[in-house]
Amino acid sequence: MSGFLDSIRCGDCECNVDWGEKRNTIASVAAGVLFFTGWWIIIDAAVKYPDQDNFNHAYHACGVIATVAFLMINAVSNGQVRGDSYSEGCLGQTGARVWLFIGFMLAFGSLIASMWILFGGFVVPQKAVVYPGIAVFFQNAFIFFGGLVFKFGRTEDLWQ
Amino acid sequence: MAGIKALVGLSFSGAIGLTFLLLGCALEQYGVYWPLFVLMFYVVSPIPHFIAKRLSDDTDAASNACRELAYFFTTGIVVSAFGLPVVLARADVIYWGACGLVMAGNAVIFLTILGFFVVFGGGDDFSWEQW
């Protein structure tokens, strides 16, 4: 019993973790947290205010378009847009650029639309319950930033 | 094989996590069993990792897009397992105390699953012929 704490070593961890190699993993996890938190915020708002008067169901379209934009942005790799990947893909370099352009336009558009919904649909008419508008805004903000982190937080050098 | 002690330790923590989950359902002051839906998330959470491991044969690259997508979806499943009790509690389907117990159970179970992958998942001798 005596001396049973003698073998405990503090700060002896051989943590020579190469954080550069972990960058893609961290970016993927962070993007996952942001994206899915956005969707759970809107699920929460839809559960709390299920009726059309408090939360017009058409406002869900904003988050759906944001998700489509997320998928479009992350479907093409930066290498395909620059033109330095092996295969041309279905659309080629120009097609990849057009696809990415449309994806980013949809992403910015849904973010702007969510702000419009919040102010035009909830703040200006001074609705009794503002929370659904805030939820739509935060959903789209989280999905947008999740998409950005997933797209630009990862480096394709680690794929070689 | 990393040993019996790790296996027993992980199974103990798994049992503790499931105990928290069941306490959140079965205690007298709670009494509803809706939180058991998070079991679905527990079962699904390792699947993206296995799919990515199966699909990508080149292990010399430091990372690949398929594995990162698997991390993305796994994170989403974990977030959803925490989000569901909160939404249930805000909708007054379960009590907040039950929500807290379920979230504690989630944390322990996901750490157990992560522990399984850390202890048993690595190594070149992991081959699909075992299955």
Short mmCIF file of C-alpha atoms in Angstrom, two decimals:
data_model
loop_
_atom_site.label_atom_id
_atom_site.label_comp_id
_atom_site.label_asym_id
_atom_site.label_seq_id
_atom_site.Cartn_x
_atom_site.Cartn_y
_atom_site.Cartn_z
CA MET A 1 0.00 0.00 0.00
CA SER A 2 2.80 2.39 0.75
CA GLY A 3 4.23 4.06 -2.26
CA PHE A 4 1.37 3.15 -4.58
CA LEU A 5 1.39 6.66 -6.03
CA ASP A 6 5.10 6.48 -6.78
CA SER A 7 4.67 5.10 -10.27
CA ILE A 8 2.32 7.85 -11.45
CA ARG A 9 4.04 10.20 -13.85
CA CYS A 10 2.62 13.62 -14.63
CA GLY A 11 3.26 15.38 -17.89
CA ASP A 12 5.10 12.41 -19.27
CA CYS A 13 2.76 12.00 -22.21
CA GLU A 14 4.61 11.36 -25.44
CA CYS A 15 2.17 13.50 -27.31
CA ASN A 16 4.14 14.24 -30.42
CA VAL A 17 0.97 14.74 -32.36
CA ASP A 18 1.46 16.19 -35.80
CA TRP A 19 -1.31 18.79 -35.84
CA GLY A 20 -0.68 19.53 -39.49
CA GLU A 21 -1.79 16.05 -40.40
CA LYS A 22 -4.86 16.37 -38.22
CA ARG A 23 -6.05 19.54 -39.92
CA ASN A 24 -8.47 17.80 -42.28
CA THR A 25 -9.97 15.72 -39.49
CA ILE A 26 -10.50 18.76 -37.28
CA ALA A 27 -12.05 20.69 -40.15
CA SER A 28 -14.40 17.81 -41.00
CA VAL A 29 -15.52 17.44 -37.39
CA ALA A 30 -16.03 21.19 -36.97
CA ALA A 31 -18.04 21.35 -40.19
CA GLY A 32 -20.16 18.42 -39.01
CA VAL A 33 -20.89 20.11 -35.70
CA LEU A 34 -21.90 23.36 -37.41
CA PHE A 35 -24.04 21.78 -40.12
CA PHE A 36 -26.00 19.43 -37.91
CA THR A 37 -26.43 21.99 -35.12
CA GLY A 38 -28.07 24.22 -37.71
CA TRP A 39 -30.57 21.51 -38.61
CA TRP A 40 -31.35 20.67 -34.99
CA ILE A 41 -32.07 24.37 -34.30
CA ILE A 42 -34.76 24.37 -36.97
CA ILE A 43 -36.12 21.01 -35.78
CA ASP A 44 -36.44 22.55 -32.32
CA ALA A 45 -38.27 25.59 -33.69
CA ALA A 46 -40.61 23.41 -35.75
CA VAL A 47 -41.43 21.28 -32.70
CA LYS A 48 -42.08 24.29 -30.46
CA TYR A 49 -44.22 26.21 -32.98
CA PRO A 50 -45.90 23.68 -35.27
CA ASP A 51 -48.67 25.93 -36.55
CA GLN A 52 -48.51 27.97 -39.72
CA ASP A 53 -49.30 31.28 -37.97
CA ASN A 54 -46.22 31.25 -35.76
CA PHE A 55 -43.84 29.61 -38.22
CA ASN A 56 -44.77 29.69 -41.89
CA HIS A 57 -43.75 26.32 -43.26
CA ALA A 58 -42.50 27.87 -46.48
CA TYR A 59 -39.51 29.22 -44.55
CA HIS A 60 -38.09 25.69 -44.46
CA ALA A 61 -37.13 26.09 -48.11
CA CYS A 62 -34.27 28.39 -47.11
CA GLY A 63 -32.49 25.68 -45.13
CA VAL A 64 -33.09 23.11 -47.86
CA ILE A 65 -31.50 25.33 -50.49
CA ALA A 66 -28.60 25.99 -48.13
CA THR A 67 -28.06 22.24 -47.77
CA VAL A 68 -28.17 21.76 -51.55
CA ALA A 69 -25.60 24.56 -51.86
CA PHE A 70 -23.41 22.85 -49.24
CA LEU A 71 -23.52 19.62 -51.24
CA MET A 72 -22.75 21.40 -54.50
CA ILE A 73 -19.83 23.35 -53.08
CA ASN A 74 -18.25 20.29 -51.56
CA ALA A 75 -18.90 17.98 -54.47
CA VAL A 76 -16.05 19.47 -56.50
CA SER A 77 -12.51 19.50 -55.22
CA ASN A 78 -10.26 22.52 -55.52
CA GLY A 79 -8.01 20.48 -57.75
CA GLN A 80 -10.73 20.00 -60.32
CA VAL A 81 -11.45 23.72 -60.41
CA ARG A 82 -7.78 24.59 -60.86
CA GLY A 83 -7.52 21.92 -63.52
CA ASP A 84 -4.69 19.96 -61.99
CA SER A 85 -6.41 16.68 -61.18
CA TYR A 86 -5.89 13.53 -63.20
CA SER A 87 -9.38 12.99 -64.52
CA GLU A 88 -11.52 15.64 -66.10
CA GLY A 89 -14.71 14.49 -64.44
CA CYS A 90 -18.11 14.70 -66.10
CA LEU A 91 -18.06 18.42 -66.78
CA GLY A 92 -14.40 19.31 -67.17
CA GLN A 93 -12.70 22.30 -65.62
CA THR A 94 -15.12 24.90 -66.92
CA GLY A 95 -18.06 22.81 -65.81
CA ALA A 96 -16.55 22.47 -62.34
CA ARG A 97 -16.15 26.25 -62.14
CA VAL A 98 -19.75 26.87 -63.22
CA TRP A 99 -20.97 24.28 -60.70
CA LEU A 100 -18.98 25.91 -57.89
CA PHE A 101 -20.19 29.35 -58.92
CA ILE A 102 -23.82 28.28 -58.81
CA GLY A 103 -23.21 26.52 -55.50
CA PHE A 104 -21.77 29.64 -53.90
CA MET A 105 -24.56 31.80 -55.30
CA LEU A 106 -27.13 29.49 -53.73
CA ALA A 107 -25.23 29.54 -50.43
CA PHE A 108 -25.02 33.34 -50.28
CA GLY A 109 -28.58 33.59 -51.49
CA SER A 110 -29.94 31.38 -48.75
CA LEU A 111 -28.01 33.30 -46.11
CA ILE A 112 -29.41 36.59 -47.40
CA ALA A 113 -32.89 35.04 -47.60
CA SER A 114 -32.69 33.92 -43.97
CA MET A 115 -31.88 37.47 -42.87
CA TRP A 116 -34.76 38.74 -45.01
CA ILE A 117 -37.09 36.20 -43.41
CA LEU A 118 -36.01 37.26 -39.93
CA PHE A 119 -36.45 40.97 -40.51
CA GLY A 120 -39.22 41.02 -43.09
CA GLY A 121 -41.27 38.19 -41.66
CA PHE A 122 -40.80 38.59 -37.93
CA VAL A 123 -39.13 41.81 -36.75
CA VAL A 124 -40.89 44.39 -38.93
CA PRO A 125 -44.45 42.99 -38.55
CA GLN A 126 -43.64 42.78 -34.80
CA LYS A 127 -44.88 39.26 -34.49
CA ALA A 128 -45.55 37.98 -30.99
CA VAL A 129 -43.14 35.08 -31.39
CA VAL A 130 -39.78 35.93 -32.98
CA TYR A 131 -37.96 32.71 -32.14
CA PRO A 132 -38.78 30.88 -35.45
CA GLY A 133 -37.23 33.75 -37.40
CA ILE A 134 -34.10 33.65 -35.27
CA ALA A 135 -34.00 29.88 -35.70
CA VAL A 136 -34.18 30.15 -39.51
CA PHE A 137 -31.39 32.73 -39.47
CA PHE A 138 -29.11 30.66 -37.23
CA GLN A 139 -29.85 27.48 -39.16
CA ASN A 140 -28.73 29.05 -42.39
CA ALA A 141 -25.76 30.80 -40.79
CA PHE A 142 -24.53 27.52 -39.30
CA ILE A 143 -25.04 25.60 -42.55
CA PHE A 144 -23.23 28.34 -44.49
CA PHE A 145 -20.23 28.43 -42.17
CA GLY A 146 -20.20 24.64 -41.96
CA GLY A 147 -19.94 24.56 -45.73
CA LEU A 148 -17.12 27.09 -45.72
CA VAL A 149 -15.17 25.20 -43.07
CA PHE A 150 -15.62 21.91 -44.91
CA LYS A 151 -14.55 23.45 -48.21
CA PHE A 152 -11.64 25.64 -47.15
CA GLY A 153 -10.62 24.14 -43.81
CA ARG A 154 -9.26 21.03 -45.46
CA THR A 155 -6.13 20.92 -47.52
CA GLU A 156 -5.86 18.65 -50.49
CA ASP A 157 -2.12 18.22 -50.02
CA LEU A 158 -2.88 15.54 -47.44
CA TRP A 159 -4.66 13.51 -50.12
CA GLN A 160 -1.40 12.82 -51.97
CA MET B 1 -4.78 -7.90 -29.38
CA ALA B 2 -4.66 -5.10 -26.88
CA GLY B 3 -5.78 -7.20 -23.99
CA ILE B 4 -8.53 -8.31 -21.77
CA LYS B 5 -8.23 -5.40 -19.36
CA ALA B 6 -9.09 -2.87 -22.03
CA LEU B 7 -12.04 -4.95 -23.16
CA VAL B 8 -13.40 -5.29 -19.63
CA GLY B 9 -12.88 -1.59 -18.98
CA LEU B 10 -14.69 -0.61 -22.15
CA SER B 11 -17.59 -2.95 -21.46
CA PHE B 12 -17.87 -1.50 -17.96
CA SER B 13 -18.05 2.05 -19.27
CA GLY B 14 -20.58 0.92 -21.86
CA ALA B 15 -22.72 -0.54 -19.13
CA ILE B 16 -22.46 2.69 -17.13
CA GLY B 17 -23.54 4.70 -20.16
CA LEU B 18 -26.53 2.49 -20.82
CA THR B 19 -27.39 2.70 -17.13
CA PHE B 20 -27.54 6.49 -17.37
CA LEU B 21 -29.78 6.20 -20.42
CA LEU B 22 -32.14 3.76 -18.75
CA LEU B 23 -32.23 5.80 -15.54
CA GLY B 24 -33.37 8.72 -17.65
CA CYS B 25 -36.30 6.61 -18.80
CA ALA B 26 -37.21 4.31 -15.97
CA LEU B 27 -36.94 6.42 -12.81
CA GLU B 28 -40.29 6.91 -11.10
CA GLN B 29 -40.41 10.65 -11.60
CA TYR B 30 -39.70 10.33 -15.34
CA GLY B 31 -41.42 7.21 -16.54
CA VAL B 32 -41.44 7.73 -20.32
CA TYR B 33 -39.27 5.78 -22.72
CA TRP B 34 -38.89 8.24 -25.60
CA PRO B 35 -35.15 8.79 -24.90
CA LEU B 36 -34.43 5.23 -26.02
CA PHE B 37 -34.45 6.55 -29.58
CA VAL B 38 -30.83 7.64 -29.07
CA LEU B 39 -29.94 3.93 -29.21
CA MET B 40 -30.50 4.26 -32.95
CA PHE B 41 -27.74 6.89 -33.08
CA TYR B 42 -25.38 4.72 -31.05
CA VAL B 43 -25.79 1.83 -33.48
CA VAL B 44 -25.38 3.98 -36.60
CA SER B 45 -22.39 6.02 -35.41
CA PRO B 46 -19.54 3.59 -36.37
CA ILE B 47 -20.99 2.83 -39.81
CA PRO B 48 -19.54 5.78 -41.81
CA HIS B 49 -16.06 4.93 -40.52
CA PHE B 50 -16.40 1.31 -41.61
CA ILE B 51 -17.72 2.28 -45.02
CA ALA B 52 -14.81 4.68 -45.57
CA LYS B 53 -12.30 2.09 -44.38
CA ARG B 54 -13.75 -0.47 -46.77
CA LEU B 55 -13.86 1.84 -49.78
CA SER B 56 -10.40 3.39 -49.55
CA ASP B 57 -7.61 0.91 -50.20
CA ASP B 58 -4.65 3.30 -50.21
CA THR B 59 -3.49 3.66 -46.63
CA ASP B 60 -0.22 5.43 -47.49
CA ALA B 61 -1.95 8.76 -48.02
CA ALA B 62 -2.32 10.74 -44.83
CA SER B 63 -6.00 11.32 -45.45
CA ASN B 64 -8.58 11.10 -48.16
CA ALA B 65 -11.87 12.69 -48.99
CA CYS B 66 -13.89 9.57 -48.18
CA ARG B 67 -12.51 9.33 -44.65
CA GLU B 68 -13.14 13.02 -44.03
CA LEU B 69 -16.73 12.66 -45.21
CA ALA B 70 -17.10 9.76 -42.78
CA TYR B 71 -15.83 11.97 -39.94
CA PHE B 72 -18.35 14.63 -41.00
CA PHE B 73 -21.29 12.21 -40.85
CA THR B 74 -20.10 10.60 -37.62
CA THR B 75 -19.93 14.03 -36.01
CA GLY B 76 -23.43 14.69 -37.27
CA ILE B 77 -24.73 11.52 -35.70
CA VAL B 78 -23.10 12.40 -32.36
CA VAL B 79 -24.56 15.92 -32.46
CA SER B 80 -27.97 14.46 -33.23
CA ALA B 81 -27.75 12.09 -30.27
CA PHE B 82 -27.29 15.16 -28.06
CA GLY B 83 -29.83 17.25 -29.89
CA LEU B 84 -32.71 14.80 -29.65
CA PRO B 85 -33.02 14.83 -25.82
CA VAL B 86 -32.82 18.63 -25.77
CA VAL B 87 -35.62 18.94 -28.33
CA LEU B 88 -37.70 16.36 -26.45
CA ALA B 89 -37.21 18.27 -23.17
CA ARG B 90 -38.06 21.63 -24.76
CA ALA B 91 -41.25 20.10 -26.14
CA ASP B 92 -42.10 18.86 -22.61
CA VAL B 93 -42.18 15.26 -23.74
CA ILE B 94 -39.50 14.37 -21.17
CA TYR B 95 -38.29 16.17 -18.06
CA TRP B 96 -35.05 18.16 -18.10
CA GLY B 97 -33.60 15.83 -15.49
CA ALA B 98 -34.13 12.92 -17.84
CA CYS B 99 -32.50 14.95 -20.62
CA GLY B 100 -29.45 15.49 -18.45
CA LEU B 101 -29.17 11.80 -17.64
CA VAL B 102 -29.50 10.86 -21.32
CA MET B 103 -26.80 13.35 -22.30
CA ALA B 104 -24.47 11.95 -19.63
CA GLY B 105 -25.17 8.47 -21.00
CA ASN B 106 -24.45 9.71 -24.53
CA ALA B 107 -21.08 11.11 -23.49
CA VAL B 108 -20.03 7.88 -21.79
CA ILE B 109 -21.23 5.65 -24.66
CA PHE B 110 -19.56 7.72 -27.37
CA LEU B 111 -16.32 7.78 -25.39
CA THR B 112 -16.62 3.99 -25.11
CA ILE B 113 -17.10 3.63 -28.88
CA LEU B 114 -14.14 5.96 -29.46
CA GLY B 115 -12.15 3.87 -26.99
CA PHE B 116 -12.96 0.76 -28.98
CA PHE B 117 -11.58 2.31 -32.13
CA VAL B 118 -8.49 3.66 -30.41
CA VAL B 119 -7.65 0.41 -28.66
CA PHE B 120 -8.78 -2.20 -31.18
CA GLY B 121 -9.17 -0.36 -34.48
CA GLY B 122 -5.63 0.61 -35.36
CA GLY B 123 -2.92 -1.63 -36.66
CA ASP B 124 -2.15 -3.27 -39.95
CA ASP B 125 -3.41 -6.62 -38.84
CA PHE B 126 -6.98 -5.41 -39.14
CA SER B 127 -8.18 -7.32 -42.15
CA TRP B 128 -11.63 -7.97 -43.44
CA GLU B 129 -11.00 -11.70 -43.60
CA GLN B 130 -11.61 -11.76 -39.86
CA TRP B 131 -15.25 -11.17 -40.56
#
